[in-house]
Amino acid sequence: LCIVNTKISAILLDNMTTKTQPGLAKAQLTADVVMFTIEDNTLEVLLVKRAHEPYKDQWALPGGFLWNGEATKQTAERILCDKAGVEGMYIEQLYTFDSPGRDPRGQIVSVAYFALVARESLKINLSAKTQHPTLFPVASLPQLAFDHQHIISYAHRRLQAKIQYTNAVYSLLPPAFTFNQLQSVYETILGRSLDRRNFRKKFMSLGLIRPTGQKLTGICFPATDRTQPLVLS
Amino acid sequence: LCIVNTKISAILLDNMTTKTQPGLAKAQLTADVVMFTIEDNTLEVLLVKRAHEPYKDQWALPGGFLWNGEATKQTAERILCDKAGVEGMYIEQLYTFDSPGRDPRGQIVSVAYFALVARESLKINLSAKTQHPTLFPVASLPQLAFDHQHIISYAHRRLQAKIQYTNAVYSLLPPAFTFNQLQSVYETILGRSLDRRNFRKKFMSLGLIRPTGQKLTGICFPATDRTQPLVLS
DNA sequence: ACAAAAGTGTTTTCATTACACCCATGG
DNA sequence: CCATGGGTGTAATGAAAACACTTTTGT
């Protein structure tokens, strides 16, 4: 199997400069976004209803084809801005999905992104053009188009891993929040309950939280400079 | 900025089914592979010499365009097989690089893979077609084409993180190896020295190593079933 | 026999887990 | 006054880090 390819690879190398040989894939690139938010202690993801075939009228991740000169991350941000009216959200590349056959229209490769947005800053745009963007609880998703169910599972696992070693979770919260709200976000994402005292101890030792001093209302601000741990007052 | 896009996004949505609108990017997809190996306590990466413009005669990661019906992972494996004569290596998707301008020929998106191969199983193919595949120490790379320097740095960081929680590093070793060889691989990748006793203790407690009993030669086999810890004899 | 590499245990420190009662608020 | 939610500390466990001498092998 290995040796047979030698000859063919010569064609490939020529292709790298001529760019117009048969056999070369005419893959198309899309960006799909898994946008998470939290509402009523439930982890939710933004879906849209497909207006066209394939998978017409089924729910799907918001996504779209790249524009000229655009990076996939910009595509993802643009799409999210259109559907959810939110800019400057936390967004990162998740994985590139490219199994042949994942899209019946042909070889369509999707660079998936995952985004975190606080529910408060979401302004979902329900005009006819936006394909009815809707939040669904991750725990009870409808039937999804393409391999989007798989992409969401992957994103959920990434999110669970990510909150263990980063402060990305702040993106899901308003600028000021209580310790219990923070813990509740963790519990929601991880799907299990955590010990209140240990949770507080851990977070305090990380120096990522600054107490506001507003004791009775129990409000904490996220550290403004998140690279530099802040001293407790 | 956000609202202006609403109108344009309607065009995009139509495009999603018609597929032939102006403004849509005609991006091309390539796979590039960062193949690591270890030789003489040095971490090395496989590079090829570009035969054509752009960056003619400069060193670059082995890579190539997708074929029809091929997944990018297959592309990466095929390329590695051509240049390094190795099949069944450890390979995983690294990241997708797509900054506009990364390739002067136009919008060329690269799905980067990273691979680990034991030096012994490498049979580098030096025919004229293979662009002189050569191993370079990661610590002293030549000037590289495109953003390949950046991709290699990213891969190196991923490798450093990965060996902390997986046994992927076995792919860099022959089937039988000594404890010190194993430790040496870790030290090479991490770029710092580790305590011999703690290293052995840690690995033994993980149950991922099986002693061969061949005490004087000090050979250990990697566990054949790596999901099931093995009992020590 | 000398030098270089391989083998071996103990102690300390730190992070993680488990666990229960008091206080304040609002109805 | 009762129920709910918010606040707090200690003890046990387990993992990680620091640390030095003996044995073996090859020259």
PDB file of C-alpha atoms in Angstrom, chain B residues 51-198:
ATOM      1  CA  ALA B  51      10.991  22.247  -5.633  1.00  0.00           C
ATOM      2  CA  HIS B  52       8.847  25.124  -6.864  1.00  0.00           C
ATOM      3  CA  GLU B  53       7.818  28.653  -6.133  1.00  0.00           C
ATOM      4  CA  PRO B  54       6.808  30.073  -3.790  1.00  0.00           C
ATOM      5  CA  TYR B  55       9.663  29.590  -1.370  1.00  0.00           C
ATOM      6  CA  LYS B  56      11.568  27.524  -3.925  1.00  0.00           C
ATOM      7  CA  ASP B  57      14.565  25.712  -2.414  1.00  0.00           C
ATOM      8  CA  GLN B  58      13.529  26.590   1.088  1.00  0.00           C
ATOM      9  CA  TRP B  59      12.765  23.968   3.695  1.00  0.00           C
ATOM     10  CA  ALA B  60       9.145  23.289   4.544  1.00  0.00           C
ATOM     11  CA  LEU B  61       6.897  20.783   6.236  1.00  0.00           C
ATOM     12  CA  PRO B  62       5.874  17.921   4.012  1.00  0.00           C
ATOM     13  CA  GLY B  63       2.383  18.634   2.785  1.00  0.00           C
ATOM     14  CA  GLY B  64       0.095  18.510  -0.146  1.00  0.00           C
ATOM     15  CA  PHE B  65      -3.339  19.129  -1.503  1.00  0.00           C
ATOM     16  CA  LEU B  66      -6.284  16.895  -0.775  1.00  0.00           C
ATOM     17  CA  TRP B  67      -7.355  14.312  -3.252  1.00  0.00           C
ATOM     18  CA  ASN B  68     -10.935  13.683  -4.195  1.00  0.00           C
ATOM     19  CA  GLY B  69     -12.791  11.783  -1.549  1.00  0.00           C
ATOM     20  CA  GLU B  70      -9.841  11.863   0.781  1.00  0.00           C
ATOM     21  CA  ALA B  71      -9.975  13.021   4.365  1.00  0.00           C
ATOM     22  CA  THR B  72      -7.151  15.311   5.424  1.00  0.00           C
ATOM     23  CA  LYS B  73      -5.843  12.653   7.765  1.00  0.00           C
ATOM     24  CA  GLN B  74      -5.440  10.286   4.852  1.00  0.00           C
ATOM     25  CA  THR B  75      -3.632  13.007   2.952  1.00  0.00           C
ATOM     26  CA  ALA B  76      -1.261  13.455   5.857  1.00  0.00           C
ATOM     27  CA  GLU B  77      -0.651   9.715   6.115  1.00  0.00           C
ATOM     28  CA  ARG B  78      -0.099   9.368   2.417  1.00  0.00           C
ATOM     29  CA  ILE B  79       2.440  12.162   2.368  1.00  0.00           C
ATOM     30  CA  LEU B  80       4.300  10.748   5.303  1.00  0.00           C
ATOM     31  CA  CYS B  81       4.319   7.346   3.722  1.00  0.00           C
ATOM     32  CA  ASP B  82       5.777   8.746   0.525  1.00  0.00           C
ATOM     33  CA  LYS B  83       8.536  10.710   2.161  1.00  0.00           C
ATOM     34  CA  ALA B  84       9.373   8.669   5.214  1.00  0.00           C
ATOM     35  CA  GLY B  85       8.261   5.192   4.242  1.00  0.00           C
ATOM     36  CA  VAL B  86       6.325   4.643   7.396  1.00  0.00           C
ATOM     37  CA  GLU B  87       2.799   3.361   7.851  1.00  0.00           C
ATOM     38  CA  GLY B  88       0.647   3.037  10.923  1.00  0.00           C
ATOM     39  CA  MET B  89       2.392   5.849  12.732  1.00  0.00           C
ATOM     40  CA  TYR B  90       0.799   7.831  15.500  1.00  0.00           C
ATOM     41  CA  ILE B  91      -0.919  10.787  13.921  1.00  0.00           C
ATOM     42  CA  GLU B  92      -3.482  13.305  15.086  1.00  0.00           C
ATOM     43  CA  GLN B  93      -4.968  16.529  13.895  1.00  0.00           C
ATOM     44  CA  LEU B  94      -3.161  19.526  15.300  1.00  0.00           C
ATOM     45  CA  TYR B  95      -4.841  22.709  14.160  1.00  0.00           C
ATOM     46  CA  THR B  96      -6.108  24.384  11.028  1.00  0.00           C
ATOM     47  CA  PHE B  97      -4.071  27.341   9.847  1.00  0.00           C
ATOM     48  CA  ASP B  98      -5.879  29.755   7.622  1.00  0.00           C
ATOM     49  CA  SER B  99      -4.645  33.308   8.078  1.00  0.00           C
ATOM     50  CA  PRO B 100      -5.216  35.084   4.793  1.00  0.00           C
ATOM     51  CA  GLY B 101      -1.793  35.795   3.377  1.00  0.00           C
ATOM     52  CA  ARG B 102      -0.087  32.732   4.773  1.00  0.00           C
ATOM     53  CA  ASP B 103       0.392  31.500   1.212  1.00  0.00           C
ATOM     54  CA  PRO B 104       1.137  34.011  -1.557  1.00  0.00           C
ATOM     55  CA  ARG B 105      -0.713  31.844  -4.094  1.00  0.00           C
ATOM     56  CA  GLY B 106      -4.023  32.730  -2.498  1.00  0.00           C
ATOM     57  CA  GLN B 107      -6.356  31.463   0.154  1.00  0.00           C
ATOM     58  CA  ILE B 108      -4.820  28.144   1.068  1.00  0.00           C
ATOM     59  CA  VAL B 109      -5.959  26.570   4.276  1.00  0.00           C
ATOM     60  CA  SER B 110      -3.752  23.980   5.885  1.00  0.00           C
ATOM     61  CA  VAL B 111      -4.988  21.306   8.225  1.00  0.00           C
ATOM     62  CA  ALA B 112      -1.854  20.482  10.187  1.00  0.00           C
ATOM     63  CA  TYR B 113      -1.196  17.057  11.664  1.00  0.00           C
ATOM     64  CA  PHE B 114       1.377  15.956  14.079  1.00  0.00           C
ATOM     65  CA  ALA B 115       2.963  12.528  13.971  1.00  0.00           C
ATOM     66  CA  LEU B 116       5.347  10.543  16.140  1.00  0.00           C
ATOM     67  CA  VAL B 117       7.592   7.877  14.705  1.00  0.00           C
ATOM     68  CA  ALA B 118      10.418   5.807  16.137  1.00  0.00           C
ATOM     69  CA  ARG B 119      13.673   6.546  14.344  1.00  0.00           C
ATOM     70  CA  GLU B 120      14.166   2.835  13.667  1.00  0.00           C
ATOM     71  CA  SER B 121      11.008   2.505  11.617  1.00  0.00           C
ATOM     72  CA  LEU B 122      11.786   5.525   9.436  1.00  0.00           C
ATOM     73  CA  LYS B 123      12.945   4.713   5.935  1.00  0.00           C
ATOM     74  CA  ILE B 124      13.432   8.080   4.381  1.00  0.00           C
ATOM     75  CA  ASN B 125      12.883   8.045   0.652  1.00  0.00           C
ATOM     76  CA  LEU B 126      15.561  10.114  -1.037  1.00  0.00           C
ATOM     77  CA  SER B 127      14.447   9.770  -4.638  1.00  0.00           C
ATOM     78  CA  ALA B 128      14.298  12.911  -6.750  1.00  0.00           C
ATOM     79  CA  LYS B 129      10.525  13.102  -6.367  1.00  0.00           C
ATOM     80  CA  THR B 130      10.509  13.277  -2.618  1.00  0.00           C
ATOM     81  CA  GLN B 131      12.133  16.693  -2.246  1.00  0.00           C
ATOM     82  CA  HIS B 132      15.033  15.459  -0.121  1.00  0.00           C
ATOM     83  CA  PRO B 133      13.232  14.654   3.085  1.00  0.00           C
ATOM     84  CA  THR B 134      15.602  15.419   5.936  1.00  0.00           C
ATOM     85  CA  LEU B 135      15.450  15.383   9.701  1.00  0.00           C
ATOM     86  CA  PHE B 136      16.335  18.613  11.490  1.00  0.00           C
ATOM     87  CA  PRO B 137      16.743  19.133  15.219  1.00  0.00           C
ATOM     88  CA  VAL B 138      13.812  21.179  16.450  1.00  0.00           C
ATOM     89  CA  ALA B 139      16.272  23.306  18.369  1.00  0.00           C
ATOM     90  CA  SER B 140      18.102  24.407  15.240  1.00  0.00           C
ATOM     91  CA  LEU B 141      15.764  24.675  12.302  1.00  0.00           C
ATOM     92  CA  PRO B 142      16.634  26.361   9.040  1.00  0.00           C
ATOM     93  CA  GLN B 143      14.621  29.240   7.632  1.00  0.00           C
ATOM     94  CA  LEU B 144      11.208  27.806   6.814  1.00  0.00           C
ATOM     95  CA  ALA B 145       8.612  28.468   4.141  1.00  0.00           C
ATOM     96  CA  PHE B 146       5.137  29.858   4.870  1.00  0.00           C
ATOM     97  CA  ASP B 147       4.104  29.851   8.533  1.00  0.00           C
ATOM     98  CA  HIS B 148       5.731  26.490   9.063  1.00  0.00           C
ATOM     99  CA  GLN B 149       7.988  27.699  11.846  1.00  0.00           C
ATOM    100  CA  HIS B 150       4.892  28.702  13.737  1.00  0.00           C
ATOM    101  CA  ILE B 151       3.200  25.358  13.058  1.00  0.00           C
ATOM    102  CA  ILE B 152       6.205  23.482  14.377  1.00  0.00           C
ATOM    103  CA  SER B 153       6.293  25.546  17.564  1.00  0.00           C
ATOM    104  CA  TYR B 154       2.635  24.850  18.080  1.00  0.00           C
ATOM    105  CA  ALA B 155       3.178  21.137  17.520  1.00  0.00           C
ATOM    106  CA  HIS B 156       6.082  21.092  19.939  1.00  0.00           C
ATOM    107  CA  ARG B 157       3.939  22.642  22.660  1.00  0.00           C
ATOM    108  CA  ARG B 158       1.198  20.140  21.969  1.00  0.00           C
ATOM    109  CA  LEU B 159       3.704  17.310  22.229  1.00  0.00           C
ATOM    110  CA  GLN B 160       5.013  18.606  25.543  1.00  0.00           C
ATOM    111  CA  ALA B 161       1.495  18.788  26.914  1.00  0.00           C
ATOM    112  CA  LYS B 162       0.494  15.450  25.470  1.00  0.00           C
ATOM    113  CA  ILE B 163       3.197  13.312  27.025  1.00  0.00           C
ATOM    114  CA  GLN B 164       2.058  14.459  30.448  1.00  0.00           C
ATOM    115  CA  TYR B 165      -1.211  12.597  30.201  1.00  0.00           C
ATOM    116  CA  THR B 166      -0.944  10.004  27.451  1.00  0.00           C
ATOM    117  CA  ASN B 167       1.388   7.230  26.419  1.00  0.00           C
ATOM    118  CA  ALA B 168       1.747   8.595  22.898  1.00  0.00           C
ATOM    119  CA  VAL B 169       5.458   8.834  23.536  1.00  0.00           C
ATOM    120  CA  TYR B 170       5.757   5.074  23.034  1.00  0.00           C
ATOM    121  CA  SER B 171       5.457   5.779  19.338  1.00  0.00           C
ATOM    122  CA  LEU B 172       8.886   7.352  19.463  1.00  0.00           C
ATOM    123  CA  LEU B 173      10.490   4.247  20.936  1.00  0.00           C
ATOM    124  CA  PRO B 174      11.225   0.759  19.646  1.00  0.00           C
ATOM    125  CA  PRO B 175       8.992  -2.052  20.962  1.00  0.00           C
ATOM    126  CA  ALA B 176      11.468  -2.787  23.725  1.00  0.00           C
ATOM    127  CA  PHE B 177      13.349  -0.108  25.583  1.00  0.00           C
ATOM    128  CA  THR B 178      15.006   0.640  28.849  1.00  0.00           C
ATOM    129  CA  PHE B 179      13.655   2.863  31.531  1.00  0.00           C
ATOM    130  CA  ASN B 180      16.426   5.316  30.934  1.00  0.00           C
ATOM    131  CA  GLN B 181      15.657   5.515  27.252  1.00  0.00           C
ATOM    132  CA  LEU B 182      12.077   6.326  28.130  1.00  0.00           C
ATOM    133  CA  GLN B 183      13.137   8.979  30.571  1.00  0.00           C
ATOM    134  CA  SER B 184      15.564  10.379  28.078  1.00  0.00           C
ATOM    135  CA  VAL B 185      12.725  10.824  25.584  1.00  0.00           C
ATOM    136  CA  TYR B 186      10.779  12.784  28.162  1.00  0.00           C
ATOM    137  CA  GLU B 187      13.772  14.920  28.976  1.00  0.00           C
ATOM    138  CA  THR B 188      14.422  15.579  25.319  1.00  0.00           C
ATOM    139  CA  ILE B 189      10.862  16.653  24.631  1.00  0.00           C
ATOM    140  CA  LEU B 190      10.495  18.746  27.747  1.00  0.00           C
ATOM    141  CA  GLY B 191      13.957  20.222  27.508  1.00  0.00           C
ATOM    142  CA  ARG B 192      14.747  19.696  31.170  1.00  0.00           C
ATOM    143  CA  SER B 193      16.052  16.859  33.292  1.00  0.00           C
ATOM    144  CA  LEU B 194      13.879  14.737  35.529  1.00  0.00           C
ATOM    145  CA  ASP B 195      14.586  12.880  38.742  1.00  0.00           C
ATOM    146  CA  ARG B 196      15.286   9.218  37.964  1.00  0.00           C
ATOM    147  CA  ARG B 197      13.621   7.793  41.048  1.00  0.00           C
ATOM    148  CA  ASN B 198      10.477   9.859  40.808  1.00  0.00           C
TER     149      ASN B 198
END
